[in-house]
XYZ file of C-alpha atoms in Angstrom:
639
model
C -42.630 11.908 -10.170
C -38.955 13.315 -10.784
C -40.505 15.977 -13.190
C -37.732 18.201 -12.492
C -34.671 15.297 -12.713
C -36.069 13.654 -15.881
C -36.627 17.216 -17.454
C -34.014 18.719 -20.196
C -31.371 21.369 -19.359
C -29.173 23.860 -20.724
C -25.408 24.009 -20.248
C -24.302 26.748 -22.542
C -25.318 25.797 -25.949
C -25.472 22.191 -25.050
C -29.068 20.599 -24.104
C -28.688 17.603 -21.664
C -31.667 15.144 -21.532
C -31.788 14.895 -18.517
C -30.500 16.367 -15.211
C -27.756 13.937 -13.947
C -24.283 14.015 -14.943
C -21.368 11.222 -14.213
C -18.679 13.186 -12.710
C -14.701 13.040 -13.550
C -14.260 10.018 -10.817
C -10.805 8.442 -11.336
C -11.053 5.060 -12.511
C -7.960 2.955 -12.938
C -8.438 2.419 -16.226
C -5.414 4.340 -17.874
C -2.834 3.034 -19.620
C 1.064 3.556 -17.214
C 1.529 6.459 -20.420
C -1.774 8.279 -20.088
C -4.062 6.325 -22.939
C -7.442 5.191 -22.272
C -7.735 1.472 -21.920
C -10.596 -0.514 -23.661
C -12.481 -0.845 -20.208
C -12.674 3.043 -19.659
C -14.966 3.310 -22.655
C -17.010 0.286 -22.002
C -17.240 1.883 -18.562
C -18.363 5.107 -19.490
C -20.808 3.398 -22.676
C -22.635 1.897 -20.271
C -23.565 4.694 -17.751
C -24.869 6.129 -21.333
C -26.913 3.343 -22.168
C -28.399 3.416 -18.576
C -29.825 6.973 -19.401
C -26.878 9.233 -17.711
C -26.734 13.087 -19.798
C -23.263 14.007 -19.820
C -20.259 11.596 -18.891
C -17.221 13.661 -17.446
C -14.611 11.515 -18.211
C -11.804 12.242 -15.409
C -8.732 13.770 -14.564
C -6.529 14.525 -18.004
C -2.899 16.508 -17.354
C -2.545 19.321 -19.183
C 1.095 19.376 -18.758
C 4.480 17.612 -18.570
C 4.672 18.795 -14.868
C 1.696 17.102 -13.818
C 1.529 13.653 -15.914
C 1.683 10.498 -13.716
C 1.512 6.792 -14.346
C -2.190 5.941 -15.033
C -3.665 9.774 -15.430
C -5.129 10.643 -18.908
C -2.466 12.866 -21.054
C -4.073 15.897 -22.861
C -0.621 17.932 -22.889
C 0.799 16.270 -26.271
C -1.178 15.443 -29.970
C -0.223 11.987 -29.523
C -3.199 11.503 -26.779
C -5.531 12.487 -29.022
C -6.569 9.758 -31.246
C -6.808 7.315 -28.253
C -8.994 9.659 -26.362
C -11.240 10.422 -29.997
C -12.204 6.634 -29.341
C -13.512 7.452 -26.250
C -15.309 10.228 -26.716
C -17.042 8.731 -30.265
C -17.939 5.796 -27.600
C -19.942 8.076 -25.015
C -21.888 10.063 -28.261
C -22.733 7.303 -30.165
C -23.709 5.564 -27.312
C -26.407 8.860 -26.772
C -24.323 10.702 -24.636
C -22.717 14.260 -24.096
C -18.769 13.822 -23.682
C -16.712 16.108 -21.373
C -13.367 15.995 -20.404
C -12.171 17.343 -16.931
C -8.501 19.731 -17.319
C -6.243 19.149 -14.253
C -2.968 19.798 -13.145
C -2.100 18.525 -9.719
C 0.083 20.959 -8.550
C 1.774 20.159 -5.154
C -0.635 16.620 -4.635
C 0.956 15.253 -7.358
C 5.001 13.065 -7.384
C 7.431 14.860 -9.380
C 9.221 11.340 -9.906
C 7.140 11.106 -13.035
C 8.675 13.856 -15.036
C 12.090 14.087 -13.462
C 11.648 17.136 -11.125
C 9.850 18.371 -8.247
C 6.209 19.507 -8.217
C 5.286 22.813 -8.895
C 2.996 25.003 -6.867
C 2.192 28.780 -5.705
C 4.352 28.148 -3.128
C 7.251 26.057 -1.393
C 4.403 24.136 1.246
C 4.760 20.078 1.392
C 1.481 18.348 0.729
C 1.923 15.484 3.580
C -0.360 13.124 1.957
C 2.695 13.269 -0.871
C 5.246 14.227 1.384
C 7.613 15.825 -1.662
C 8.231 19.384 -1.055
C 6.748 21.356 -4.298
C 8.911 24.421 -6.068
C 7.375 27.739 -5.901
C 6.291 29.099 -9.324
C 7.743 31.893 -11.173
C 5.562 34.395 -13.049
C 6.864 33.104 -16.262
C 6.161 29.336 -15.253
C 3.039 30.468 -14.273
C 2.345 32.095 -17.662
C 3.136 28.279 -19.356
C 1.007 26.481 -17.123
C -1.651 28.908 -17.628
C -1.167 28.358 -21.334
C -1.481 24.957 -21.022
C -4.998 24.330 -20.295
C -6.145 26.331 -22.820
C -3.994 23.748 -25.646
C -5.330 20.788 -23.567
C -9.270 22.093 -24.176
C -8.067 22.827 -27.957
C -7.059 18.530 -27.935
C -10.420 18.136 -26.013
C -12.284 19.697 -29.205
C -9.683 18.070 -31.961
C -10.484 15.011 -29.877
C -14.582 15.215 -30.054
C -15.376 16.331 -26.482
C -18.596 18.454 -26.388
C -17.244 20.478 -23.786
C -14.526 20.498 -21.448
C -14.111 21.121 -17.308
C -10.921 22.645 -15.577
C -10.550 20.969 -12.305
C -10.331 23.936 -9.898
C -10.987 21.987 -6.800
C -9.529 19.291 -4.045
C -6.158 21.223 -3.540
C -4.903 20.683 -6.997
C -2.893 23.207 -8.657
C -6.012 26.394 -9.461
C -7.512 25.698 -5.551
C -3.798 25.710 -4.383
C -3.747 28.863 -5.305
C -6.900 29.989 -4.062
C -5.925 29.065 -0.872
C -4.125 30.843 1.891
C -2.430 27.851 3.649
C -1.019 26.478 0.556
C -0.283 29.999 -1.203
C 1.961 32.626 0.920
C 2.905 34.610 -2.365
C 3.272 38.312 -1.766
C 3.181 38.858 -5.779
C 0.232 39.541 -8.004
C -1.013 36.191 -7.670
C -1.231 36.208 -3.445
C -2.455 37.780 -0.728
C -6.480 39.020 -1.204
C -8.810 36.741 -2.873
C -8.415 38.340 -5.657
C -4.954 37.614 -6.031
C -5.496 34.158 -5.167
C -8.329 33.476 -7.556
C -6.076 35.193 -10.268
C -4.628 32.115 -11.289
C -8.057 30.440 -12.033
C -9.186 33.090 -13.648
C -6.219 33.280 -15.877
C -6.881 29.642 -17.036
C -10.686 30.340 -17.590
C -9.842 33.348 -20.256
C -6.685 31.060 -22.043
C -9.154 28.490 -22.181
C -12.414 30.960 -23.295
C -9.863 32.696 -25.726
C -8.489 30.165 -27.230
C -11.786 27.255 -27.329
C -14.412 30.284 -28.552
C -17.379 32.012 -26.932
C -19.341 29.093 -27.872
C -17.818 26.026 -26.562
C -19.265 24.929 -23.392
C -16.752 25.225 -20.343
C -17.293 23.760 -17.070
C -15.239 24.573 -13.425
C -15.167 22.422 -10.916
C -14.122 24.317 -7.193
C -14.799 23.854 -3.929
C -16.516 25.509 -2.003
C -15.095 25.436 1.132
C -11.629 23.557 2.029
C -12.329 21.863 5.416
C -8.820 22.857 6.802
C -7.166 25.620 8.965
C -6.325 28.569 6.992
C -8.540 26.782 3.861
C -11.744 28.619 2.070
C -14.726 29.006 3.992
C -18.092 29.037 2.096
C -17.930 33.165 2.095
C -14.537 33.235 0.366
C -15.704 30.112 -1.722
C -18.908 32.660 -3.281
C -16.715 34.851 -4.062
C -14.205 33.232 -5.870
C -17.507 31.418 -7.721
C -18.576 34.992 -8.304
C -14.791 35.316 -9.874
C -14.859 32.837 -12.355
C -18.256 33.203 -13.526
C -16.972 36.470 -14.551
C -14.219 35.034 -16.070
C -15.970 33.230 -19.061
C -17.126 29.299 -17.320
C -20.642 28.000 -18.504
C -20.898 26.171 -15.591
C -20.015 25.264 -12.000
C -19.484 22.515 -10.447
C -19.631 22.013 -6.461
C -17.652 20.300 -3.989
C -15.368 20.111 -1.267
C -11.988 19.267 0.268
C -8.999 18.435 -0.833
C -6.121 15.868 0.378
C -5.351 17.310 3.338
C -9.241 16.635 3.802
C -9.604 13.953 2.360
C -12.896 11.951 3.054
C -14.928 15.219 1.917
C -13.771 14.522 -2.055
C -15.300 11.340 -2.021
C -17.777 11.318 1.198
C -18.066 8.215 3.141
C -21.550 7.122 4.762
C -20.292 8.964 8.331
C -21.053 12.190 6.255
C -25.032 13.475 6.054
C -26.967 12.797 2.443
C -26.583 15.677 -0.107
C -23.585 16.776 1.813
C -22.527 19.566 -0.663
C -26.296 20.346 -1.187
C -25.978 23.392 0.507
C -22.940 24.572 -0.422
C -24.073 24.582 -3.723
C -27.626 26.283 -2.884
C -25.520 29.031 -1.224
C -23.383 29.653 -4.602
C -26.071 29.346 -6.845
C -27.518 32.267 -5.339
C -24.973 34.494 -6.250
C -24.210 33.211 -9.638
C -26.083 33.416 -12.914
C -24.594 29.934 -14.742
C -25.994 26.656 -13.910
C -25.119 24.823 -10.615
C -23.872 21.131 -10.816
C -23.648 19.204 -6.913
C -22.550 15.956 -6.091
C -22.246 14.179 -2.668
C -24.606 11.017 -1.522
C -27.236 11.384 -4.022
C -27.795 7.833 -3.796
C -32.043 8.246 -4.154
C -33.542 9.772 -6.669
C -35.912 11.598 -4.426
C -32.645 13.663 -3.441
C -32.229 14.748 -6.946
C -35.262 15.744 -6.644
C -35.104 17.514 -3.918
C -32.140 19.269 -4.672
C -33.599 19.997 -7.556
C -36.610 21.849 -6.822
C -35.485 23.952 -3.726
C -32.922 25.308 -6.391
C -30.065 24.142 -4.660
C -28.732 23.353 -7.765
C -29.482 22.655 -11.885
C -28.307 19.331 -12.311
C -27.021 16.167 -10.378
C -23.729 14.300 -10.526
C -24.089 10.856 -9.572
C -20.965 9.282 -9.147
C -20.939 6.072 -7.222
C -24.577 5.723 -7.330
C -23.885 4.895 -11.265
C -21.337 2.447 -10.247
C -23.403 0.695 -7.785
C -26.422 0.681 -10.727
C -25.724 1.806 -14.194
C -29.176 2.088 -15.010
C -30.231 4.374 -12.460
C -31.357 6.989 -14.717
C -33.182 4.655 -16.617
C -34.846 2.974 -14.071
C -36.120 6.511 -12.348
C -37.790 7.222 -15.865
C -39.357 3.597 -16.222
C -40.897 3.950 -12.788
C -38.797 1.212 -11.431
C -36.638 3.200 -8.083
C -37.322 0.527 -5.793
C -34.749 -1.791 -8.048
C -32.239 1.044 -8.150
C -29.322 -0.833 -6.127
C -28.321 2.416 -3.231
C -24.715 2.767 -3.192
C -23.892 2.542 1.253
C -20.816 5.179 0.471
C -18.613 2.730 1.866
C -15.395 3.531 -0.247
C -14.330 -0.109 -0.505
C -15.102 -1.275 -3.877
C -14.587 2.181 -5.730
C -11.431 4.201 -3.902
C -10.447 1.919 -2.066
C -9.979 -0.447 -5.413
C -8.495 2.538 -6.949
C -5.895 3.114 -4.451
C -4.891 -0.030 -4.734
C -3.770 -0.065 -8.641
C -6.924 -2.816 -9.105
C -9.729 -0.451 -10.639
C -12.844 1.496 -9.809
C -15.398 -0.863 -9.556
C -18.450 -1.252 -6.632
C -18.850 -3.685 -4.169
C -22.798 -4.948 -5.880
C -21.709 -4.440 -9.111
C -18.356 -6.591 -9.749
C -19.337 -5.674 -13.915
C -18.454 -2.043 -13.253
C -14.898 -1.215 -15.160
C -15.519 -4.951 -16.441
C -18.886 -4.571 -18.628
C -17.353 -6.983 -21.007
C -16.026 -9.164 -19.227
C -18.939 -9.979 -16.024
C -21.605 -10.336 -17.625
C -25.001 -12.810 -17.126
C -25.711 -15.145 -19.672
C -28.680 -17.871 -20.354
C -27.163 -21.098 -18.673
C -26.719 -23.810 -20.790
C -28.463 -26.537 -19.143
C -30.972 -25.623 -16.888
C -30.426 -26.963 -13.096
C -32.058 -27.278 -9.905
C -29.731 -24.860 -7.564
C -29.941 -25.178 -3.858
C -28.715 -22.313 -1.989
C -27.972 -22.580 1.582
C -27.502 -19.176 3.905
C -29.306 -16.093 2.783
C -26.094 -13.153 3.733
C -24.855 -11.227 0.609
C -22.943 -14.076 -0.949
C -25.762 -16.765 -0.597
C -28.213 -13.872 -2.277
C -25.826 -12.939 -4.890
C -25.441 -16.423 -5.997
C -29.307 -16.883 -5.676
C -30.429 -14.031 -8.057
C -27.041 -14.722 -10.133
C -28.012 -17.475 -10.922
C -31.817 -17.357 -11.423
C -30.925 -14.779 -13.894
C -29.517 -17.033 -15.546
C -32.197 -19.193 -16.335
C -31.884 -22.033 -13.345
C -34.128 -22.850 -10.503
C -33.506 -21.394 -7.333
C -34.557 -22.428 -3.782
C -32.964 -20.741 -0.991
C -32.876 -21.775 2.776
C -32.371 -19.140 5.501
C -32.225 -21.181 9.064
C -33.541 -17.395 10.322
C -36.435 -15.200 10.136
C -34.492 -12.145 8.254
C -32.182 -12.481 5.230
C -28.705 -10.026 5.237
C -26.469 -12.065 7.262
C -23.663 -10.301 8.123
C -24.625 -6.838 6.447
C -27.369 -6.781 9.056
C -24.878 -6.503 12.018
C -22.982 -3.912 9.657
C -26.310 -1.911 9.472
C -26.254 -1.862 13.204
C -23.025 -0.023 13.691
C -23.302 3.744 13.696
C -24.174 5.986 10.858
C -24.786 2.199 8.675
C -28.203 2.236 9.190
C -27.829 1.649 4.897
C -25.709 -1.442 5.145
C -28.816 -3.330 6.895
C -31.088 -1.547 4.086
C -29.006 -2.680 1.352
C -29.187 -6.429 2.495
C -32.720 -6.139 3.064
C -32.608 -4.917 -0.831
C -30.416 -8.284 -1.681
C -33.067 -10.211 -0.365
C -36.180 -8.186 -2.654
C -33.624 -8.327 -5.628
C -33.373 -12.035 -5.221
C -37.323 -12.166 -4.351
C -38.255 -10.517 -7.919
C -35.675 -12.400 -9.633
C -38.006 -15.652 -8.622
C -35.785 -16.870 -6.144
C -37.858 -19.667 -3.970
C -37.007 -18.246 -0.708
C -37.473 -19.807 2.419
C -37.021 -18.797 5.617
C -37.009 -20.765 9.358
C -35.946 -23.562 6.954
C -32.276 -24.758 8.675
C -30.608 -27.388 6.133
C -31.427 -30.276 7.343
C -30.868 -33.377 5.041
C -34.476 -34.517 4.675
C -35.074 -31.146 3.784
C -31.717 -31.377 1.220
C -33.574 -34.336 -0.188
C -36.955 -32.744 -0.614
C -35.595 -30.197 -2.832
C -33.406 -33.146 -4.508
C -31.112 -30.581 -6.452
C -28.699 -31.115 -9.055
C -25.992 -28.511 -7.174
C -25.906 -26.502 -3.792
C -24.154 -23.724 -3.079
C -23.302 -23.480 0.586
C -23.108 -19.679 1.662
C -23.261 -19.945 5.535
C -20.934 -17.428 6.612
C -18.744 -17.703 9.610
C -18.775 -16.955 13.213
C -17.052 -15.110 15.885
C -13.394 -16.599 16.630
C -13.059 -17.922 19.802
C -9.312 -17.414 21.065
C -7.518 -19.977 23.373
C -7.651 -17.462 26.187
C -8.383 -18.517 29.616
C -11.123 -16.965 31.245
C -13.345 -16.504 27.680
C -16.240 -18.372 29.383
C -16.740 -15.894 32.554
C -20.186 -13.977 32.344
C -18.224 -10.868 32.337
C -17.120 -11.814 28.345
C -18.913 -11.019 25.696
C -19.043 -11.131 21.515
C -17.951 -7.868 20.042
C -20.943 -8.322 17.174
C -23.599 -9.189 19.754
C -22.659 -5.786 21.096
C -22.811 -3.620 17.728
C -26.061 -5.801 17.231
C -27.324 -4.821 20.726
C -28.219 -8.121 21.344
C -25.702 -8.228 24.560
C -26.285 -5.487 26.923
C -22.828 -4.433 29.084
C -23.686 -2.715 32.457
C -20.493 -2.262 33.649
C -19.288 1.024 32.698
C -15.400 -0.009 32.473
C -14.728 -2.634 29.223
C -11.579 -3.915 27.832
C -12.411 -4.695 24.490
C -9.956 -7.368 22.396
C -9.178 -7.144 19.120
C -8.459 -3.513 17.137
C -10.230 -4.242 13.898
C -13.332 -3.164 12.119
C -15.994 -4.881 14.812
C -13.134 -4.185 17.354
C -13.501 -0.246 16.749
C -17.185 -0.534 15.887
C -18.063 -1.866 18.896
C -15.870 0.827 21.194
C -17.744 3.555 18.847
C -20.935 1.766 20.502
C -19.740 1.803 23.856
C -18.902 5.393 23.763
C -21.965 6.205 22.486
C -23.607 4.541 25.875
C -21.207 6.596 28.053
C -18.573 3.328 28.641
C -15.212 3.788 29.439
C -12.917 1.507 26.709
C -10.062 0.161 26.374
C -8.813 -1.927 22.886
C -5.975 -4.226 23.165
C -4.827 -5.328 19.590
C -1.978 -7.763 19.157
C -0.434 -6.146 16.102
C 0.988 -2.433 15.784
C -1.625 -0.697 14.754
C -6.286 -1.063 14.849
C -7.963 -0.534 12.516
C -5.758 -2.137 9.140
C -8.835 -3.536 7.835
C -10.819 -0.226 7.242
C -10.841 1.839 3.798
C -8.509 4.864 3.910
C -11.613 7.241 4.125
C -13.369 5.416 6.875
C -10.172 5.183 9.581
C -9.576 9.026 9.587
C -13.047 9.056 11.183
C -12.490 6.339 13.846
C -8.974 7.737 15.021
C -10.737 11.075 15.525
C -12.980 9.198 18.102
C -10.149 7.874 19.406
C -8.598 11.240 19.581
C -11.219 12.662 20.753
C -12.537 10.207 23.662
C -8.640 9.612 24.865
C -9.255 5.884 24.576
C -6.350 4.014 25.588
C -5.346 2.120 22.710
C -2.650 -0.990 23.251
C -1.072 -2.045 20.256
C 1.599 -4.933 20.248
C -0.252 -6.293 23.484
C -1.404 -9.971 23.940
C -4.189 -10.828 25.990
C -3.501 -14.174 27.943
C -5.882 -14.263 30.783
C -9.323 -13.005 31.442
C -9.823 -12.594 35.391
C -12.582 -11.304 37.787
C -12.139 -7.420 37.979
C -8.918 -7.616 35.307
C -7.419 -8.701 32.077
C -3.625 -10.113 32.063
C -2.027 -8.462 28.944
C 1.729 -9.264 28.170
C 3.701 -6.432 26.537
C 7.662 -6.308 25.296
C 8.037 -9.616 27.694
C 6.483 -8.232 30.466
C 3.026 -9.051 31.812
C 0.353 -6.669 33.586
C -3.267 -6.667 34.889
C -5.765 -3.874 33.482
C -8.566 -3.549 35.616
C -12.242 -3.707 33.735
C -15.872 -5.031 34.293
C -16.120 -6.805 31.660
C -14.298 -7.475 27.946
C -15.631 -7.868 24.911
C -13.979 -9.951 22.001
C -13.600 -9.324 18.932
C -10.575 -11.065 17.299
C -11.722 -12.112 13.683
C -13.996 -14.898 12.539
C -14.286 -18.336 11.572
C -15.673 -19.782 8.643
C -19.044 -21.837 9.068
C -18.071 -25.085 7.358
C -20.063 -28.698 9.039
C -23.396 -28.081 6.267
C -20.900 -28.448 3.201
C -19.258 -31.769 4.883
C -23.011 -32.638 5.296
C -23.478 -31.743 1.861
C -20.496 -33.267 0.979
C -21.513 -36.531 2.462
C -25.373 -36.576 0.736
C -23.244 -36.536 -2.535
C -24.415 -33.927 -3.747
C -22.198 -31.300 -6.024
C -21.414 -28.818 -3.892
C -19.516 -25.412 -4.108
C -19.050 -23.304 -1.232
C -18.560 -19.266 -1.224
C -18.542 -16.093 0.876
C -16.966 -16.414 4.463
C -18.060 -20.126 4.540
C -14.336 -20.178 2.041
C -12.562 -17.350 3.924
C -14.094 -14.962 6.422
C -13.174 -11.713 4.046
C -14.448 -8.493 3.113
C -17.892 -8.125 1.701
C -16.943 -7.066 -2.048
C -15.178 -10.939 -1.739
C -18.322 -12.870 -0.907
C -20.498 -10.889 -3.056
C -17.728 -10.860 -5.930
C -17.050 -14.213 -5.545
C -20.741 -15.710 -5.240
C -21.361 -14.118 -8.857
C -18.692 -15.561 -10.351
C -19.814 -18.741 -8.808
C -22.812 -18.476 -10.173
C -21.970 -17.550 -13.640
C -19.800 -20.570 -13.585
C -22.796 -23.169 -12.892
């Protein structure tokens, strides 16, 4: 199996060992002056060691006018020697270094370097909201010159081969772009004239880096925006720079002003840029590189052998499980932990200055520093609750050398990432808790289920610590009227436990199982309502997932209350009060969904036994899941 993903390939004079490639994802792990940081290469080392080809490491500015606070520097000699280290980590490690050329054009601050952005033409990129200076022909010239001394670093440096980032709206697919490029010069107007600039770069860098020195380009192959690229205009600028001198292409999609397509969330299909890539590959005569929610290897596969595409770039799938190259060639895919595309542990992280890393795998962009040792002492660990954190501990610590039991008062382990899997397009979440449980299973976790932690039971097992990891449960606001028939709990909804035949529902509480469970009622035809008591729904998404829930809201003209209390829950009505002033919204029935509350009388019990007893997940702190499952390993590397 995987013949054709485990088989060699060519990329120019370069022979990869395989056919998957870890893409130029930004990590977080940049020095504030552009140096890589000790924890890039450890990062990238160890998606060698677990059998990756080629490691793209990401973004590197290849000029004054584009640097930023914690982006790789390639436009001055004195970047060099930091990013030789990295490189001599990825090849003696086994691997195939590249290094991905960028300039960021109008999506990138000008506060950096003192100025204003530069771009094809005077258009604001909202997302940055700084309005960019249209280029001369001789700044044009410069810029063009510039990649082609960055790639000259790349080789001085040790890269194998280098990529020019010619896609997401940066500077090269600014240009190729009609929105964002109104030049009536040489360099706008027909596609030709748009793709110019690309071009341009591909023959400095060709020119200057030699016939024989791999070079990859990265574009997209359609823009997802009014006035963007479609695929037929993305072909033929492909067509365009294949002519120009690249070795390779490499597909995707989007850009900032479309967002969620550059890093696709699990609302998007599987192999999302699969055909996009088939489409181009058909026209071109270099090899075809696609990424996108390759999370199975059976995908690669796929893609692979319909000739959609030559190789694979597996992004967050080798954050989620380092060794999922390795463990396709060993026979051992059922292991492979799936990465759910759920943006939180690796963008979302990013965004928020605190690294790339994955919500399963708190040792990615800390290999060094997370990592499971043989305990000292061997113990008798009692785990109570089998949801993510009570599994993570379980396995954590099993791996470590201890013995595990595990009660589960139910018949199905997952907890809370069960009623995640129920929401739309999650199906995965549920399949990825199911997964927590097997991991923990082959780890030799004792698991029991129908086994509620009772203290004879407690007893039985006589251990020497417990970890208590029994979630929470739906908050229950001091609202009169919560105890009609006509209220119900938002996650018995999304878990279609609770059916709602009324077809008119006020649902309270605008957060993540607030907006879930409206997307469910809409989806049965219900008219909704959400009354939230802050100023906006929805703060507890990832940036990439709430784009995609205010389009339903957009689109369904749900009525959305913000700043609005719920006091009262009548027959036929809800009281809301509003800037001081109270009023009665008719409905059939209301749903609830106003947070949680941590699950907390089994640790008093356990408390009380005497036994030692640590407590994790939302039993601590109803929270996100990358804190339970974060915090239960640490837990139980700590034990």
């Amino acid at each position: 199996m995987y013949e054709r993903f485990l088989s060699p390939g060519r990329i120019g004079n370069l022979t990869l060992k395989n056919r998957s490639i870890f893409p130029p994802m930004g990590s977080g792990y940049v020095t504030e002056d552009g140096h890589p940081q000790e924890q890039l290469i450890d990062y990238h080392v160890r998606r060698v060691m677990g059998g990756c080809a080629m490691n793209i490491v990401e973004i590197a500015s290849v000029h004054e006018t584009s640097k930023s606070p914690g982006i790789l520097g390639l436009y001055d000699d004195r970047f060099i020697p930091g990013l030789a280290k990295l490189a001599k980590g990825i090849k003696d490690a086994g691997g195939i270094a590249c290094i991905q050329l960028w300039h960021g054009g109008r999506q990138t601050s000008g506060k950096p370097f003192g100025g204003q952005p530069c771009a094809p033409s005077a258009i604001t990129c909202a997302f940055i909201g700084e309005e960019p200076r249209a280029m001369t022909a001789e700044e044009i010239g410069g810029i063009v010159s510039s990649y082609g001394d960055a790639a000259v670093r790349a080789i001085a440096a040790g890269f194998d081969c280098v990529e020019i980032h010619g896609a997401h709206g940066y500077l090269i697919d600014c240009f190729l772009n009609p929105y964002t490029n109104v030049r009536t010069d040489q360099y706008g107007g027909s596609l030709q004239n748009r793709a110019r600039f690309g071009c341009e770069v591909i023959r400095d860098v060709r020119q200057k880096v030699g016939k024989d020195y791999p070079v990859l380009f990265r574009m997209s192959a359609r823009e997802n925006v009014d006035g963007g690229i479609d695929l037929d205009e993305g072909i033929a600028a492909a067509e365009l720079y294949e002519a120009s001198g690249i070795d390779a292409l490499d597909i995707s999609q989007g850009c900032y002003d479309a967002l969620a397509y550059t890093v696709p969330p699990y609302y998007y299909p599987h192999m999302v840029n699969a055909h996009n890539a088939g489409q181009i590959k058909r026209h071109v005569h270099v090899p075809v590189i696609v990424a996108g929610r390759i999370a199975y290897p059976e995908l690669a596969e796929e893609i692979l052998v319909q000739g959609w595409a030559d190789f694979i770039s597996l992004g967050r799938p080798q954050l989620a499980d380092p060794d999922y190259v390795k463990k396709t060639m060993e026979g051992r895919t059922d292991e492979i932990v799936r990465c759910i595309a759920c943006d939180q542990g690796c963008v979302g992280r990013m965004f928020a200055g605190l690294g790339c890393s994955c919500i399963f795998n708190p040792a990615t962009g800390h290999e060094k520093d997370v990592v499971i040792t043989p305990a000292k002492q061997k113990k008798k660990v009692l785990v109570i609750g089998g949801g993510p954190a009570g599994l993570e501990a379980a396995r954590a610590a099993k791996e470590r050398g201890h013995d595990v039991v595990l009660f589960e008062k139910g018949v199905m382990l997952g907890g809370q990432f069960l009623l995640a899997g129920k929401a739309p397009h999650k199906e995965e979440f549920g399949a990825s808790a199911v997964h927590m449980g097997y991991r923990a299973y082959k780890a030799g976790v004792d698991i029991r289920l129908y086994t509620p932690a009772a203290p004879e039971r407690i007893k039985a097992v006589d251990p020497d610590v417990v970890i208590v990891a029994t979630g929470s449960d739906s908050a229950a606001p001091d609202i009169p009227g919560t105890d009609k028939p006509h209220v119900f709990d938002g996650r018995r909804v999304v878990s279609c436990e609770s059916l709602i035949e009324t077809d008119d529902i006020v649902i309270v509480g605008g957060g993540l199982i607030g907006l879930e469970t409206m997307e469910v009622l809409l989806g049965q035809g219900k008219k909704v309502s959400v009354v939230e008591m802050v100023g906006e729904v929805g703060r507890d998404m990832e940036m990439y997932i709430r784009p995609y829930m205010f389009e339903i809201i957009e689109r369904k003209k749900v009525p959305i209350l913000t700043n609005t209390k719920c006091v009262e829950i009548g027959d036929g009505h809800v009281v809301v009060e509003r800037d001081g002033r109270r009023e009665n919204i008719p409905c059939g029935a209301v749903v609830l969904a106003v947070g949680a509350t941590s699950n907390t009388g089994i640790a008093d019990m356990v408390r009380e036994l005497g036994y030692e007893c640590h407590v994790t997940g939302d039993a601590v702190r109803p929270a996100k899941i990358i804190e339970a499952i974060w915090g239960a390993n640490e837990l139980a590397r700590s034990i």
